[in-house]
Coordinates of C-alpha atoms and ligand atoms in Angstrom, one line a residue:
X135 CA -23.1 -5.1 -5.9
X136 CA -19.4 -3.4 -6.4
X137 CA -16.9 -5.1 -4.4
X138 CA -14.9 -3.3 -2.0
X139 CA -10.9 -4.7 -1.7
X140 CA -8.6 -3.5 0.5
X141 CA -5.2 -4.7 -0.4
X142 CA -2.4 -4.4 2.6
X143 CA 1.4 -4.1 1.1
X144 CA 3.7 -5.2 3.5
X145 CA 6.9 -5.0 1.8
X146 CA 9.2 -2.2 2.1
X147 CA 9.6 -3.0 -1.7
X148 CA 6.9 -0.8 -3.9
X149 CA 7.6 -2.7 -6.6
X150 CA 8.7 -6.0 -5.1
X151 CA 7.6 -9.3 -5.6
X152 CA 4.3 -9.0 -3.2
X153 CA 3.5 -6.1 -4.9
X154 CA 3.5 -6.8 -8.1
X155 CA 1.2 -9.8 -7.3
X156 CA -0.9 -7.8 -5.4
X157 CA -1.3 -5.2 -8.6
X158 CA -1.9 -8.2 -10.8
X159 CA -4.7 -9.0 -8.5
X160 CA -6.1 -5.4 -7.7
X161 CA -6.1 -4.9 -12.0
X162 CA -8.5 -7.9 -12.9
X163 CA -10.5 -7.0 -9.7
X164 CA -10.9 -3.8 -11.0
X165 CA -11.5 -4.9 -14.6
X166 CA -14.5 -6.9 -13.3
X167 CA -15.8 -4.1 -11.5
X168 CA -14.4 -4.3 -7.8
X169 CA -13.3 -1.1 -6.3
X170 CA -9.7 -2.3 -5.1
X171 CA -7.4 0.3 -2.8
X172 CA -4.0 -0.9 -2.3
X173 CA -2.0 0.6 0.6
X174 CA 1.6 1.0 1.5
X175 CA 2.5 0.4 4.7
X176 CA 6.0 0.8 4.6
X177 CA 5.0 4.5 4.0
X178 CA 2.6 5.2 7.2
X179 CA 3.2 5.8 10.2
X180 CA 1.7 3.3 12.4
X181 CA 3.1 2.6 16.0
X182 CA 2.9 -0.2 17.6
X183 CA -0.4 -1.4 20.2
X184 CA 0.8 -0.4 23.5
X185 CA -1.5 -2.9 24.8
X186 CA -3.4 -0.3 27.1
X187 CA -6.6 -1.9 27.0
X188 CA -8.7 1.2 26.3
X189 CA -10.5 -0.2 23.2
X190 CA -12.1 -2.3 25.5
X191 CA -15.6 -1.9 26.6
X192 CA -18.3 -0.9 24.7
X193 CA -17.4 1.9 22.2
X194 CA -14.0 1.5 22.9
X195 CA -12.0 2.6 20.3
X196 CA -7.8 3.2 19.5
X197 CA -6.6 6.4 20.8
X198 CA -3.3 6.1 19.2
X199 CA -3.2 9.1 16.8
X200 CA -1.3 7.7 13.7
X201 CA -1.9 6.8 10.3
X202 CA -4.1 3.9 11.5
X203 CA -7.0 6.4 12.1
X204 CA -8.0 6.7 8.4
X205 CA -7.2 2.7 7.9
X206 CA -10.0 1.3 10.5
X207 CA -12.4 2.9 8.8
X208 CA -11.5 1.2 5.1
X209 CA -10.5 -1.8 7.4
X210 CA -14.5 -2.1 8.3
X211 CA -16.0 -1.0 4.8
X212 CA -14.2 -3.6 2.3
X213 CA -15.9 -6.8 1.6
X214 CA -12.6 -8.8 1.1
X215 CA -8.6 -7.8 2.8
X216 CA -5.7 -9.0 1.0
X217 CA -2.7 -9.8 3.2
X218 CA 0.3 -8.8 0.6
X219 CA 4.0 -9.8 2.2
X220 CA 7.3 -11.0 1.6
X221 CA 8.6 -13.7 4.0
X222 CA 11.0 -12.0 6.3
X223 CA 12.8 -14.4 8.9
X224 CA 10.5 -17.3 8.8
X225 CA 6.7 -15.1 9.0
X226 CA 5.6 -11.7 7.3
X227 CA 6.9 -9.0 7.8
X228 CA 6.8 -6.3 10.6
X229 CA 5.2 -3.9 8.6
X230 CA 2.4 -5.8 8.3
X231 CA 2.4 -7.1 11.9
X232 CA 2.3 -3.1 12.8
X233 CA -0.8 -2.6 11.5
X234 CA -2.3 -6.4 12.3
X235 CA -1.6 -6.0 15.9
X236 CA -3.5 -2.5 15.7
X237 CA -7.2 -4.5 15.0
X238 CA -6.7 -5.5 18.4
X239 CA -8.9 -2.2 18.4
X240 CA -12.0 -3.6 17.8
X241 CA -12.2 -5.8 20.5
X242 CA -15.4 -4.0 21.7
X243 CA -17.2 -5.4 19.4
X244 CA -15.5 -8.6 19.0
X245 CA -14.6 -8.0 16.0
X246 CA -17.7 -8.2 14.6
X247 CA -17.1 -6.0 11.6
X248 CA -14.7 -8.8 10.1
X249 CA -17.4 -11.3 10.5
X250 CA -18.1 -12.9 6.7
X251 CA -15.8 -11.0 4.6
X252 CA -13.1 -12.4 2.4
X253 CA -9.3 -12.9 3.5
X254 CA -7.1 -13.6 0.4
X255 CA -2.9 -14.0 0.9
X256 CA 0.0 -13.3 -1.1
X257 CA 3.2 -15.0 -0.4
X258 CA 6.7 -14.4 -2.1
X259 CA 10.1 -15.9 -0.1
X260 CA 13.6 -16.6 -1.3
X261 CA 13.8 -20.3 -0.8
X262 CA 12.9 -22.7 -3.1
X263 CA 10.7 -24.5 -0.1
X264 CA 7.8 -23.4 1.4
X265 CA 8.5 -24.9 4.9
X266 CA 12.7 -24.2 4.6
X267 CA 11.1 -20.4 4.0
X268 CA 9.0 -19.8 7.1
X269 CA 6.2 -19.1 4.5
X270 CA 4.4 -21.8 6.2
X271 CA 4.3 -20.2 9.5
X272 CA 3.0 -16.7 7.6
X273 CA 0.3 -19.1 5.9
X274 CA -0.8 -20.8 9.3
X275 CA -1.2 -17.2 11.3
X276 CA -3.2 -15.6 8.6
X277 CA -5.5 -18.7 8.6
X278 CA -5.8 -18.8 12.0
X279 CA -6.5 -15.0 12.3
X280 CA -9.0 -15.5 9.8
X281 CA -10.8 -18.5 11.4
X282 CA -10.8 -16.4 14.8
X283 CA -12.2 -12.8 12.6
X284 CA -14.8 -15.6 11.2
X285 CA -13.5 -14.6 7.7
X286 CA -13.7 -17.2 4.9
X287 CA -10.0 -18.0 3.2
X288 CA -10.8 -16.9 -0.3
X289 CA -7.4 -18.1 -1.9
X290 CA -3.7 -17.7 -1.7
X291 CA -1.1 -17.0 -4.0
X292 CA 2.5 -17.6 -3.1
X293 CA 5.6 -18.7 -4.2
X294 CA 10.0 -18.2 -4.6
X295 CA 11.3 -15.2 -5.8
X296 CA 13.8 -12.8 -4.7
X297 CA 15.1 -10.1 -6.6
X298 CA 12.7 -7.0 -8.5
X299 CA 11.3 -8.8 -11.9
X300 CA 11.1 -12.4 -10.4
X301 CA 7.5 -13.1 -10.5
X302 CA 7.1 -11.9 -13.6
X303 CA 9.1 -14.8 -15.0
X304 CA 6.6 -16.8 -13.5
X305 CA 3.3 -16.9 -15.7
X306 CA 1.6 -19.4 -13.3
X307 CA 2.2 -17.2 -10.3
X308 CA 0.8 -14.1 -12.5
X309 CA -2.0 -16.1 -13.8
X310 CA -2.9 -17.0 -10.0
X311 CA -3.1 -13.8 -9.0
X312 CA -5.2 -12.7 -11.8
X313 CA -7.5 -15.4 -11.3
X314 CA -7.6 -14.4 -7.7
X315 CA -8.7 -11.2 -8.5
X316 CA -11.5 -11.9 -10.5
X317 CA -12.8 -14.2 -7.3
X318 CA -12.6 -11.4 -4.8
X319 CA -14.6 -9.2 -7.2
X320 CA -17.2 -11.9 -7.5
X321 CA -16.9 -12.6 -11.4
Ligands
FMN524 C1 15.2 -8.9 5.9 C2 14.9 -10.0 4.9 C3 14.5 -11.2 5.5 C4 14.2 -12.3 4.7 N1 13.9 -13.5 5.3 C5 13.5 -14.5 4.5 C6 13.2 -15.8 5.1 O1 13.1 -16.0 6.3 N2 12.9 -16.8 4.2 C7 12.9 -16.7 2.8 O2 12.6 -17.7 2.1 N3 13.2 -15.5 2.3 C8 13.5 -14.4 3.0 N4 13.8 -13.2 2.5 C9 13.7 -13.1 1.0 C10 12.3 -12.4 0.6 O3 11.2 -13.1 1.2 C11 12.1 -12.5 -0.9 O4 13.1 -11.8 -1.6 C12 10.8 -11.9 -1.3 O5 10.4 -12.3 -2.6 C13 10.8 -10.4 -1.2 O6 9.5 -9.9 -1.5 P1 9.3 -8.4 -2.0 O7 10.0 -8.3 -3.3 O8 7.8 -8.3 -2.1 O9 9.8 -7.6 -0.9 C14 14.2 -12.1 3.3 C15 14.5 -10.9 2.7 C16 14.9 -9.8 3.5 C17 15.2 -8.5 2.9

């Protein structure tokens, strides 16, 4: 069956680092048959949860009318999420946070439509170490939100870079993502 992959950009960068391993992902997905839709956060508008409580209960949904609205519904649908992000100040960055704050939504059903599907992470940062970077904390929050979603870690990809072209010096990086790719398809 055609995998659905929803890929979250969270740089502000189009063409930054993230980005560009998140495309080199999305293109052998899609060569082995995935449908892949990447989105730009940087580019919606999507406020932040006020916290009110009122997708609690049963059919409670988010009444925050933003661009959101058409995300929860692609949010539910794809078989695997790809967590995109550059490392700002020691964790991902608040673009991202914006819209991962905002599943808080679908705590009446206990987030039951995350259950089983595929979490995948790419990772770019300045420093040369992972821990010096704050990638590390970025790593052990989207692990942790996928053990609580009951999501299966498919893979990561992440490494240094910092200005536009970086990772593409990198082969190995590439070559990850790629390969990545062609798991979250299923080939
Ligand atoms: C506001 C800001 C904060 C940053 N904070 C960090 C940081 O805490 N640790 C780090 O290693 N790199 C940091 N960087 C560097 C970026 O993580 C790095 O350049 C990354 O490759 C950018 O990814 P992008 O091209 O996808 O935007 C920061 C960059 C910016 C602009």
């Amino acid at each position: 069956m055609t995998k659905k992959i929803l890929i979250l950009k969270g740089s502000p960068r189009e063409k930054g680092n993230s980005a560009v391993l998140a495309d080199q992902l999305a293109e052998a997905a899609r060569a082995a048959g995935a449908e892949v839709e990447s989105i730009y956060l940087h580019s919606l508008d999507i406020r932040p949860c006020d916290g009110c409580d009122l997708c609690s209960g049963a059919g409670g949904a988010c009444i925050i009318e933003d661009d959101m609205q058409p995300l929860y519904p692609k949010l539910a649908a794809a078989d695997a999420i790809v967590l995109a992000t550059p490392v700002y100040w020691f964790t991902y960055s608040a673009q991202l946070k914006l819209c991962i704050d905002r599943l808080y939504a679908f705590q009446s059903t206990h987030w039951a439509e995350f259950r089983g599907k595929k979490g995948a992470i790419v990772l770019t940062y300045g420093d040369d170490d992972i821990y010096a970077s704050g990638g590390v904390n970025a790593i052990h929050t989207f692990e942790t939100m996928f053990r609580f979603l009951k999501m299966e870690n498919a893979g990561m990809v992440y490494g240094t870079a910092s200005d536009i072209g970086d990772v593409q010096k990198q082969p190995e990086l590439m070559e990850k993502a790629h390969k990545l790719g062609l798991k979250l398809a299923g080939a």
